[in-house]
Coordinates of N, CA, C and O in Angstrom, one line a residue:
M8 N 167.8 0.6 60.3 CA 169.1 0.4 59.6 C 169.4 -1.0 59.4 O 169.1 -1.8 60.3
S9 N 170.1 -1.3 58.4 CA 170.3 -2.7 58.1 C 171.6 -3.3 58.7 O 171.8 -4.5 58.6
G10 N 172.5 -2.6 59.2 CA 173.7 -3.1 59.8 C 174.9 -3.1 58.9 O 176.0 -3.5 59.3
V11 N 174.8 -2.8 57.6 CA 175.9 -2.7 56.7 C 176.4 -1.3 56.7 O 175.6 -0.3 56.4
T12 N 177.7 -1.1 56.9 CA 178.2 0.3 56.9 C 179.0 0.4 55.6 O 179.7 -0.5 55.2
V13 N 178.9 1.6 55.1 CA 179.6 1.9 53.8 C 180.6 3.1 54.2 O 180.2 4.1 54.8
S14 N 181.8 3.0 53.7 CA 182.8 4.0 54.0 C 182.4 5.2 53.1 O 182.1 5.1 51.9
P15 N 182.6 6.4 53.6 CA 182.4 7.6 52.8 C 183.4 7.7 51.6 O 183.1 8.4 50.6
V16 N 184.6 7.1 51.7 CA 185.6 7.2 50.6 C 185.2 6.2 49.5 O 185.7 6.4 48.4
A17 N 184.5 5.2 49.8 CA 184.2 4.2 48.8 C 183.4 4.7 47.6 O 183.5 4.2 46.5
G18 N 182.7 5.8 47.7 CA 182.0 6.4 46.6 C 183.0 7.1 45.6 O 182.6 7.3 44.5
Y19 N 184.1 7.5 46.1 CA 185.1 8.3 45.3 C 186.1 7.4 44.6 O 186.8 7.8 43.7
L20 N 186.3 6.2 45.0 CA 187.3 5.3 44.4 C 186.7 4.6 43.2 O 185.6 4.1 43.2
P21 N 187.5 4.5 42.1 CA 187.0 3.8 41.0 C 186.9 2.3 41.3 O 187.7 1.7 42.0
A22 N 186.0 1.6 40.7 CA 185.8 0.2 40.9 C 186.9 -0.5 40.1 O 187.3 -0.3 39.0
Q23 N 187.6 -1.5 40.8 CA 188.7 -2.2 40.2 C 188.1 -3.5 39.6 O 187.3 -4.2 40.2
P24 N 188.6 -3.8 38.4 CA 188.1 -5.1 37.8 C 188.7 -6.3 38.5 O 189.8 -6.2 39.1
P25 N 188.0 -7.4 38.5 CA 188.5 -8.6 39.2 C 189.7 -9.1 38.5 O 189.8 -8.9 37.3
L26 N 190.5 -9.8 39.2 CA 191.7 -10.4 38.6 C 191.3 -11.5 37.6 O 190.4 -12.3 37.9
P27 N 191.9 -11.6 36.4 CA 191.5 -12.6 35.5 C 192.0 -14.0 35.9 O 193.0 -14.2 36.6
T28 N 191.2 -14.9 35.6 CA 191.5 -16.3 35.9 C 192.4 -16.9 34.9 O 192.2 -16.7 33.7
P29 N 193.5 -17.5 35.3 CA 194.5 -18.1 34.4 C 193.8 -19.2 33.6 O 193.0 -20.0 34.1
S30 N 194.1 -19.2 32.3 CA 193.5 -20.2 31.4 C 194.6 -20.8 30.6 O 195.5 -20.1 30.1
P31 N 194.6 -22.1 30.3 CA 195.6 -22.7 29.5 C 195.5 -22.3 28.0 O 196.4 -22.5 27.3
F32 N 194.4 -21.7 27.6 CA 194.2 -21.2 26.3 C 194.6 -19.8 26.0 O 194.5 -19.3 24.9
S33 N 195.0 -19.1 27.1 CA 195.3 -17.7 26.9 C 196.7 -17.5 26.3 O 197.6 -18.4 26.5
F34 N 197.0 -16.4 25.7 CA 198.3 -16.2 25.1 C 199.2 -15.6 26.1 O 198.8 -14.7 26.9
S35 N 200.4 -16.1 26.2 CA 201.4 -15.6 27.2 C 202.6 -15.2 26.5 O 203.0 -15.8 25.5
V36 N 203.3 -14.2 27.0 CA 204.6 -13.8 26.4 C 205.6 -14.8 26.6 O 206.5 -15.0 25.8
A37 N 205.5 -15.6 27.6 CA 206.5 -16.7 27.8 C 206.4 -17.8 26.8 O 207.3 -18.6 26.7
S38 N 205.4 -17.9 26.0 CA 205.2 -19.0 25.1 C 205.5 -18.6 23.6 O 205.2 -19.3 22.7
T39 N 206.1 -17.4 23.5 CA 206.5 -17.0 22.1 C 207.6 -17.9 21.6 O 208.3 -18.5 22.3
R40 N 207.8 -17.8 20.3 CA 208.8 -18.7 19.7 C 210.2 -18.4 20.1 O 211.1 -19.2 20.3
W41 N 210.6 -17.1 20.3 CA 211.9 -16.7 20.6 C 212.3 -17.1 22.0 O 213.4 -17.6 22.2
S42 N 211.4 -17.0 22.9 CA 211.7 -17.4 24.3 C 211.6 -18.9 24.6 O 212.1 -19.3 25.5
S43 N 210.9 -19.6 23.7 CA 210.8 -21.0 23.9 C 211.9 -21.8 23.3 O 212.1 -23.0 23.5
R44 N 212.8 -21.1 22.5 CA 213.9 -21.7 21.9 C 215.0 -21.9 23.0 O 215.2 -21.1 23.9
P45 N 215.8 -23.0 22.9 CA 216.9 -23.1 23.9 C 217.9 -22.1 23.7 O 218.2 -21.5 22.6
P46 N 218.6 -21.7 24.8 CA 219.6 -20.6 24.7 C 220.8 -21.0 23.8 O 221.5 -20.1 23.3
V47 N 221.0 -22.3 23.6 CA 222.1 -22.7 22.7 C 221.9 -22.2 21.3 O 222.8 -21.7 20.6
Q48 N 220.6 -22.3 20.8 CA 220.3 -21.9 19.5 C 220.4 -20.4 19.3 O 220.9 -19.9 18.3
T49 N 220.0 -19.7 20.3 CA 220.1 -18.2 20.3 C 221.6 -17.8 20.3 O 222.0 -16.9 19.6
A50 N 222.4 -18.5 21.1 CA 223.8 -18.2 21.2 C 224.5 -18.5 19.8 O 225.4 -17.8 19.4
C51 N 224.1 -19.6 19.2 CA 224.6 -20.0 17.9 C 224.3 -18.9 16.8 O 225.2 -18.5 16.0
L52 N 223.1 -18.4 16.9 CA 222.7 -17.3 16.0 C 223.5 -16.1 16.2 O 224.0 -15.4 15.2
L53 N 223.8 -15.7 17.4 CA 224.6 -14.6 17.8 C 226.0 -14.7 17.3 O 226.6 -13.8 16.7
L54 N 226.6 -15.9 17.5 CA 228.0 -16.2 17.1 C 228.1 -16.2 15.6 O 229.1 -15.7 15.1
R55 N 227.1 -16.7 14.9 CA 227.1 -16.6 13.4 C 227.1 -15.2 12.9 O 227.8 -14.8 12.0
F56 N 226.3 -14.4 13.6 CA 226.2 -13.0 13.2 C 227.6 -12.3 13.4 O 228.0 -11.5 12.6
L57 N 228.2 -12.6 14.6 CA 229.5 -12.0 14.8 C 230.6 -12.4 13.9 O 231.4 -11.7 13.4
A58 N 230.5 -13.7 13.5 CA 231.5 -14.2 12.5 C 231.3 -13.6 11.2 O 232.3 -13.2 10.5
L59 N 230.0 -13.4 10.8 CA 229.7 -12.7 9.5 C 230.3 -11.2 9.6 O 230.9 -10.7 8.6
L60 N 230.0 -10.6 10.7 CA 230.5 -9.2 10.8 C 232.0 -9.0 10.8 O 232.5 -8.2 10.1
F61 N 232.7 -9.9 11.6 CA 234.2 -9.8 11.6 C 234.8 -10.2 10.3 O 235.7 -9.6 9.8
S62 N 234.3 -11.3 9.7 CA 234.9 -11.7 8.4 C 234.6 -10.7 7.3 O 235.5 -10.4 6.5
F63 N 233.4 -10.1 7.3 CA 233.1 -9.1 6.3 C 234.0 -7.9 6.5 O 234.6 -7.3 5.5
G64 N 234.2 -7.5 7.8 CA 235.1 -6.3 8.1 C 236.5 -6.6 7.7 O 237.2 -5.7 7.1
S65 N 237.0 -7.8 7.8 CA 238.3 -8.2 7.5 C 238.5 -8.1 5.9 O 239.5 -7.6 5.4
A66 N 237.6 -8.7 5.2 CA 237.6 -8.7 3.8 C 237.5 -7.3 3.2 O 238.2 -6.9 2.3
F67 N 236.6 -6.5 3.8 CA 236.4 -5.1 3.4 C 237.6 -4.2 3.7 O 237.9 -3.3 2.9
A68 N 238.3 -4.5 4.7 CA 239.5 -3.7 5.1 C 240.6 -3.9 4.0 O 241.4 -3.0 3.7
L69 N 240.7 -5.1 3.4 CA 241.7 -5.3 2.4 C 241.4 -4.7 1.0 O 242.3 -4.4 0.3
V70 N 240.1 -4.6 0.7 CA 239.8 -4.0 -0.6 C 239.2 -2.6 -0.6 O 238.9 -2.1 -1.6
A71 N 239.2 -2.0 0.6 CA 238.6 -0.6 0.7 C 239.5 0.4 0.1 O 239.0 1.4 -0.5
L72 N 240.8 0.3 0.2 CA 241.7 1.3 -0.3 C 242.0 1.0 -1.8 O 242.1 -0.1 -2.2
P73 N 242.0 2.1 -2.6 CA 242.3 1.9 -4.1 C 243.6 1.3 -4.3 O 243.8 0.5 -5.3
S74 N 244.7 1.6 -3.5 CA 246.0 1.0 -3.8 C 246.1 -0.4 -3.3 O 247.1 -1.1 -3.6
T75 N 245.1 -0.9 -2.6 CA 245.2 -2.3 -2.0 C 245.1 -3.3 -3.1 O 245.7 -4.4 -3.0
N76 N 244.3 -3.1 -4.1 CA 244.1 -4.1 -5.2 C 245.4 -4.5 -5.8 O 245.7 -5.6 -6.1
S77 N 246.3 -3.5 -6.1 CA 247.6 -3.8 -6.6 C 248.5 -4.6 -5.6 O 249.3 -5.4 -5.9
K78 N 248.3 -4.2 -4.3 CA 249.0 -4.9 -3.3 C 248.6 -6.3 -3.1 O 249.4 -7.2 -2.7
L79 N 247.3 -6.6 -3.3 CA 246.9 -8.0 -3.3 C 247.5 -8.9 -4.3 O 247.8 -10.0 -4.0
K80 N 247.9 -8.3 -5.5 CA 248.6 -9.1 -6.5 C 250.0 -9.2 -6.1 O 250.7 -10.2 -6.4
K81 N 250.6 -8.2 -5.4 CA 252.0 -8.2 -5.0 C 252.2 -9.2 -3.9 O 253.2 -9.9 -3.8
Y82 N 251.3 -9.2 -2.9 CA 251.4 -10.1 -1.8 C 250.3 -11.2 -1.9 O 249.1 -11.0 -1.5
P83 N 250.6 -12.4 -2.3 CA 249.6 -13.4 -2.4 C 249.1 -13.9 -1.1 O 248.0 -14.4 -1.0
E84 N 249.8 -13.6 0.0 CA 249.4 -14.0 1.3 C 248.1 -13.2 1.7 O 247.2 -13.7 2.4
L85 N 248.1 -11.9 1.3 CA 246.9 -11.1 1.6 C 245.7 -11.5 0.7 O 244.6 -11.4 1.2
L86 N 246.0 -12.0 -0.5 CA 244.9 -12.5 -1.3 C 244.3 -13.8 -0.7 O 243.1 -14.0 -0.7
Y87 N 245.2 -14.6 -0.1 CA 244.7 -15.8 0.6 C 243.9 -15.4 1.8 O 242.8 -16.0 2.1
C88 N 244.3 -14.4 2.6 CA 243.5 -13.9 3.7 C 242.2 -13.4 3.2 O 241.1 -13.6 3.9
F89 N 242.2 -12.6 2.1 CA 240.9 -12.1 1.6 C 240.0 -13.2 1.2 O 238.8 -13.2 1.5
T90 N 240.5 -14.2 0.5 CA 239.7 -15.4 0.0 C 239.1 -16.2 1.2 O 238.0 -16.6 1.2
A91 N 240.0 -16.4 2.2 CA 239.5 -17.1 3.4 C 238.4 -16.4 4.1 O 237.4 -17.0 4.5
N92 N 238.5 -15.0 4.2 CA 237.4 -14.3 4.8 C 236.1 -14.2 4.0 O 235.0 -14.2 4.5
I93 N 236.3 -14.2 2.7 CA 235.1 -14.2 1.8 C 234.4 -15.6 2.0 O 233.1 -15.6 2.1
L94 N 235.1 -16.7 2.0 CA 234.5 -18.0 2.2 C 233.8 -18.1 3.6 O 232.8 -18.7 3.8
S95 N 234.5 -17.4 4.6 CA 233.9 -17.4 5.9 C 232.6 -16.6 5.9 O 231.6 -16.9 6.6
V96 N 232.5 -15.5 5.2 CA 231.3 -14.7 5.1 C 230.2 -15.5 4.5 O 229.0 -15.5 5.0
I97 N 230.5 -16.3 3.4 CA 229.5 -17.1 2.8 C 229.0 -18.2 3.7 O 227.8 -18.4 3.8
Y98 N 229.9 -18.8 4.4 CA 229.5 -19.9 5.4 C 228.6 -19.3 6.5 O 227.6 -19.9 6.9
A99 N 229.1 -18.2 7.1 CA 228.3 -17.5 8.1 C 226.9 -17.1 7.7 O 225.9 -17.2 8.4
A100 N 226.8 -16.6 6.5 CA 225.5 -16.2 5.9 C 224.6 -17.4 5.8 O 223.4 -17.3 6.1
Y101 N 225.2 -18.5 5.3 CA 224.4 -19.7 5.2 C 223.9 -20.2 6.5 O 222.7 -20.6 6.7
Q102 N 224.8 -20.2 7.5 CA 224.4 -20.6 8.9 C 223.3 -19.7 9.5 O 222.4 -20.2 10.2
I103 N 223.4 -18.4 9.3 CA 222.4 -17.5 9.8 C 221.1 -17.8 9.1 O 220.0 -17.8 9.8
F104 N 221.1 -18.0 7.8 CA 219.9 -18.3 7.1 C 219.2 -19.6 7.6 O 218.0 -19.7 7.8
K105 N 220.1 -20.6 7.8 CA 219.6 -21.9 8.3 C 219.0 -21.7 9.7 O 218.0 -22.3 10.0
N106 N 219.7 -21.0 10.6 CA 219.2 -20.8 11.9 C 217.9 -20.1 12.0 O 217.0 -20.4 12.8
I107 N 217.8 -19.0 11.2 CA 216.5 -18.3 11.1 C 215.4 -19.2 10.6 O 214.3 -19.1 11.1
C108 N 215.7 -20.0 9.5 CA 214.7 -20.9 9.0 C 214.3 -21.9 10.1 O 213.1 -22.3 10.2
D109 N 215.3 -22.4 10.9 CA 215.0 -23.3 11.9 C 214.1 -22.7 13.0 O 213.2 -23.4 13.5
I110 N 214.3 -21.5 13.3 CA 213.5 -20.8 14.3 C 212.1 -20.5 13.8 O 211.1 -20.8 14.5
A111 N 212.1 -20.1 12.5 CA 210.8 -19.7 12.0 C 209.9 -21.0 11.6 O 208.7 -21.0 11.8
H112 N 210.6 -22.0 11.0 CA 209.8 -23.1 10.5 C 210.1 -24.4 11.3 O 209.8 -25.5 10.8
R113 N 210.8 -24.3 12.4 CA 211.1 -25.5 13.3 C 211.8 -26.6 12.6 O 211.4 -27.8 12.6
G114 N 212.9 -26.3 11.9 CA 213.8 -27.3 11.4 C 213.5 -27.9 10.1 O 213.8 -29.1 9.8
I115 N 212.7 -27.3 9.2 CA 212.4 -27.9 8.0 C 213.5 -27.8 6.9 O 213.6 -28.6 6.1
C116 N 214.4 -26.8 7.1 CA 215.4 -26.6 6.1 C 216.3 -27.8 5.9 O 216.6 -28.2 4.8
I117 N 216.8 -28.3 7.0 CA 217.7 -29.5 7.0 C 217.5 -30.2 8.3 O 217.1 -29.6 9.3
S118 N 217.7 -31.5 8.3 CA 217.4 -32.3 9.6 C 218.4 -31.9 10.7 O 219.6 -31.5 10.4
D119 N 218.0 -32.0 11.9 CA 218.9 -31.6 13.0 C 220.1 -32.4 13.1 O 221.2 -31.9 13.4
K120 N 220.0 -33.7 12.8 CA 221.2 -34.6 12.9 C 222.2 -34.2 11.9 O 223.4 -34.0 12.2
A121 N 221.8 -34.0 10.6 CA 222.7 -33.6 9.6 C 223.3 -32.2 9.8 O 224.5 -32.0 9.6
S122 N 222.5 -31.4 10.3 CA 222.9 -30.0 10.6 C 224.0 -30.0 11.7 O 224.9 -29.2 11.6
D123 N 223.8 -30.8 12.7 CA 224.8 -30.8 13.8 C 226.2 -31.3 13.3 O 227.2 -30.8 13.6
Y124 N 226.2 -32.3 12.4 CA 227.4 -32.9 11.9 C 228.0 -31.9 10.9 O 229.3 -31.6 10.9
I125 N 227.2 -31.2 10.1 CA 227.8 -30.3 9.1 C 228.3 -29.1 9.8 O 229.4 -28.6 9.5
S126 N 227.6 -28.6 10.8 CA 228.1 -27.4 11.5 C 229.4 -27.7 12.3 O 230.3 -26.9 12.3
F127 N 229.4 -28.9 12.9 CA 230.7 -29.2 13.7 C 231.9 -29.3 12.7 O 232.9 -28.8 13.1
F128 N 231.7 -29.9 11.6 CA 232.8 -30.1 10.7 C 233.2 -28.7 10.1 O 234.4 -28.4 10.1
F129 N 232.3 -27.9 9.6 CA 232.6 -26.7 8.9 C 233.0 -25.6 9.8 O 233.8 -24.7 9.4
D130 N 232.6 -25.6 11.1 CA 233.1 -24.6 12.0 C 234.5 -24.8 12.3 O 235.3 -23.8 12.3
Q131 N 235.0 -26.1 12.4 CA 236.4 -26.3 12.6 C 237.2 -26.0 11.4 O 238.3 -25.4 11.5
L132 N 236.6 -26.3 10.2 CA 237.3 -26.0 8.9 C 237.5 -24.5 8.8 O 238.5 -24.0 8.4
A133 N 236.4 -23.8 9.0 CA 236.5 -22.3 8.9 C 237.4 -21.7 9.8 O 238.2 -20.8 9.5
G134 N 237.4 -22.2 11.1 CA 238.4 -21.7 12.1 C 239.8 -22.0 11.6 O 240.7 -21.1 11.8
Y135 N 240.1 -23.2 11.1 CA 241.4 -23.5 10.7 C 241.9 -22.6 9.5 O 243.0 -22.1 9.5
V136 N 241.0 -22.4 8.5 CA 241.4 -21.6 7.4 C 241.6 -20.2 7.8 O 242.5 -19.5 7.3
L137 N 240.8 -19.6 8.7 CA 241.0 -18.3 9.1 C 242.3 -18.1 9.9 O 243.0 -17.1 9.7
V138 N 242.6 -19.0 10.8 CA 243.8 -18.8 11.6 C 245.1 -19.0 10.7 O 246.1 -18.3 10.9
S139 N 245.0 -19.9 9.7 CA 246.1 -20.1 8.8 C 246.3 -18.9 7.9 O 247.4 -18.5 7.7
A140 N 245.2 -18.3 7.5 CA 245.3 -17.1 6.6 C 245.8 -15.9 7.4 O 246.6 -15.2 6.8
S141 N 245.4 -15.8 8.6 CA 245.9 -14.7 9.4 C 247.4 -14.9 9.7 O 248.2 -13.9 9.7
S142 N 247.8 -16.1 10.0 CA 249.2 -16.3 10.4 C 250.1 -16.2 9.1 O 251.3 -15.8 9.2
V143 N 249.6 -16.5 8.0 CA 250.4 -16.4 6.7 C 250.5 -15.0 6.3 O 251.6 -14.5 5.8
A144 N 249.5 -14.1 6.6 CA 249.6 -12.7 6.2 C 250.5 -11.9 7.1 O 251.0 -10.8 6.7
V145 N 250.9 -12.3 8.3 CA 251.7 -11.5 9.2 C 253.1 -11.3 8.6 O 253.6 -10.1 8.7
P146 N 253.8 -12.3 8.1 CA 255.1 -11.9 7.5 C 255.1 -10.9 6.3 O 256.0 -10.1 6.2
S147 N 254.0 -11.0 5.5 CA 254.0 -10.0 4.5 C 253.7 -8.6 5.0 O 254.1 -7.6 4.4
I148 N 253.0 -8.5 6.1 CA 252.7 -7.2 6.7 C 254.0 -6.6 7.3 O 254.3 -5.4 7.2
K149 N 254.9 -7.5 7.8 CA 256.2 -7.1 8.3 C 257.1 -6.5 7.2 O 258.0 -5.7 7.5
Q150 N 256.9 -6.9 6.0 CA 257.7 -6.4 4.9 C 257.2 -5.0 4.4 O 257.9 -4.4 3.7
M151 N 256.0 -4.6 4.8 CA 255.4 -3.4 4.3 C 256.0 -2.2 5.1 O 256.5 -2.4 6.2
E152 N 255.8 -1.0 4.5 CA 256.2 0.2 5.2 C 255.3 0.5 6.4 O 254.0 0.6 6.2
I153 N 255.8 0.6 7.6 CA 255.0 0.8 8.7 C 254.3 2.2 8.7 O 255.0 3.2 8.4
G154 N 253.0 2.2 8.9 CA 252.3 3.5 8.9 C 251.6 3.8 7.6 O 250.8 4.8 7.6
S155 N 251.9 3.1 6.6 CA 251.2 3.4 5.3 C 249.7 2.9 5.4 O 249.3 2.1 6.3
S156 N 248.9 3.4 4.5 CA 247.5 3.0 4.5 C 247.3 1.5 4.2 O 246.4 0.9 4.8
V157 N 248.1 1.0 3.4 CA 248.0 -0.5 3.1 C 248.4 -1.3 4.3 O 247.8 -2.3 4.6
W158 N 249.4 -0.8 5.0 CA 249.8 -1.5 6.3 C 248.7 -1.5 7.3 O 248.4 -2.5 7.9
N159 N 248.1 -0.3 7.5 CA 247.0 -0.1 8.4 C 245.8 -1.0 8.0 O 245.2 -1.7 8.9
A160 N 245.5 -1.1 6.7 CA 244.4 -1.9 6.3 C 244.7 -3.4 6.5 O 243.8 -4.2 6.9
S161 N 245.9 -3.8 6.3 CA 246.3 -5.2 6.4 C 246.3 -5.6 7.9 O 245.9 -6.7 8.2
V162 N 246.8 -4.7 8.8 CA 246.8 -5.0 10.2 C 245.3 -5.1 10.7 O 245.0 -6.1 11.5
A163 N 244.5 -4.2 10.3 CA 243.1 -4.3 10.7 C 242.4 -5.6 10.1 O 241.6 -6.2 10.8
S164 N 242.8 -6.0 8.9 CA 242.2 -7.2 8.3 C 242.6 -8.4 9.1 O 241.8 -9.3 9.4
V165 N 243.9 -8.5 9.5 CA 244.4 -9.7 10.2 C 243.8 -9.7 11.6 O 243.4 -10.8 12.1
C166 N 243.6 -8.5 12.3 CA 243.0 -8.5 13.6 C 241.5 -9.0 13.5 O 241.1 -9.7 14.4
L167 N 240.8 -8.5 12.6 CA 239.4 -8.9 12.4 C 239.3 -10.4 12.0 O 238.4 -11.1 12.5
S168 N 240.2 -10.8 11.2 CA 240.2 -12.2 10.8 C 240.5 -13.1 12.1 O 239.9 -14.2 12.2
F169 N 241.4 -12.7 12.9 CA 241.7 -13.4 14.2 C 240.5 -13.4 15.1 O 240.1 -14.4 15.7
A170 N 239.8 -12.3 15.2 CA 238.5 -12.2 16.0 C 237.5 -13.1 15.4 O 236.8 -13.8 16.2
S171 N 237.4 -13.2 14.1 CA 236.5 -14.2 13.5 C 236.8 -15.6 13.8 O 236.0 -16.4 14.0
F172 N 238.1 -15.9 13.9 CA 238.6 -17.2 14.3 C 238.2 -17.5 15.7 O 237.7 -18.6 16.0
I173 N 238.3 -16.6 16.6 CA 237.8 -16.8 18.0 C 236.3 -17.1 18.0 O 235.9 -18.0 18.8
V174 N 235.6 -16.4 17.2 CA 234.1 -16.6 17.2 C 233.8 -18.0 16.7 O 233.0 -18.7 17.2
Y175 N 234.6 -18.4 15.6 CA 234.4 -19.8 15.1 C 234.8 -20.9 16.1 O 234.2 -21.9 16.1
V176 N 235.8 -20.6 16.9 CA 236.1 -21.5 18.0 C 235.0 -21.7 18.9 O 234.6 -22.8 19.3
L177 N 234.4 -20.6 19.3 CA 233.2 -20.7 20.2 C 232.0 -21.4 19.6 O 231.3 -22.2 20.2
A178 N 231.8 -21.1 18.3 CA 230.8 -21.8 17.6 C 231.0 -23.3 17.4 O 230.1 -24.1 17.5
A179 N 232.3 -23.6 17.3 CA 232.7 -25.1 17.2 C 232.4 -25.7 18.5 O 232.0 -26.9 18.6
F180 N 232.7 -25.0 19.6 CA 232.4 -25.6 20.9 C 230.9 -25.9 21.1 O 230.5 -26.9 21.6
L181 N 230.1 -24.9 20.7 CA 228.6 -25.1 20.8 C 228.1 -26.2 19.8 O 227.3 -27.0 20.2
S182 N 228.7 -26.3 18.7 CA 228.3 -27.3 17.7 C 228.8 -28.7 18.3 O 228.0 -29.7 18.2
G183 N 229.9 -28.8 18.9 CA 230.4 -30.0 19.5 C 229.5 -30.4 20.7 O 229.2 -31.6 20.9
Y184 N 229.1 -29.4 21.5 CA 228.1 -29.7 22.6 C 226.8 -30.2 22.1 O 226.3 -31.2 22.6
K185 N 226.3 -29.6 21.0 CA 225.0 -30.1 20.5 C 225.2 -31.5 19.9 O 224.3 -32.4 20.1
L186 N 226.3 -31.8 19.3 CA 226.6 -33.1 18.7 C 226.8 -34.2 19.8 O 226.2 -35.2 19.7
C187 N 227.5 -33.8 20.8 CA 227.7 -34.8 21.9 C 226.4 -35.0 22.7 O 226.1 -36.1 23.1
K188 N 225.6 -34.0 22.8 CA 224.3 -34.1 23.5 C 223.4 -35.1 22.6 O 222.7 -35.9 23.2
R189 N 223.5 -35.0 21.3 CA 222.7 -35.8 20.5 C 223.2 -37.3 20.5 O 222.4 -38.2 20.5
I190 N 224.5 -37.5 20.6 CA 225.1 -38.8 20.6 C 224.8 -39.5 22.0 O 224.5 -40.7 22.1
M191 N 225.1 -38.8 23.1 CA 225.0 -39.3 24.4 C 223.6 -39.6 24.9 O 223.3 -40.5 25.6
W192 N 222.6 -38.8 24.5 CA 221.3 -39.0 25.0 C 220.4 -39.4 23.9 O 220.0 -39.2 23.0

């Protein structure tokens, strides 16, 4: 006998492949584009999507009812709220497009420096326009008959417009953070 003992169970177990050797050229899930992006950029994209959703919901609430179109002419404050939300939808859609292009093409759409300044300025402008439109629409809502369909749509529109304002405030904070980070470092 040779001195090597073999277990009787070893013949029944499947052979396990050896562990692979790590290689710097191997593909890793941790190196994909989405996970290699800073969390600030992902948060900005999420906030832009929420602003688009809330602003679109606010504008849609004002024009969804057939009798609302005549009320928009009767109450110019509601028309101002509608216009502010439509402009907010357009700006949020542009920012979403720009952020997706930045993720996909690594910032070819617009330079990072110009983008930070533009985003900082227009986030504050959009927030101001939305909060002013919401606050101007409240007195006209108080003049309406409580419980009517137009009253319900106007209240929903103002609430969604204010939610969009909150999202733009958060987006302005992130834009300001990115701008200060660029200036300081």
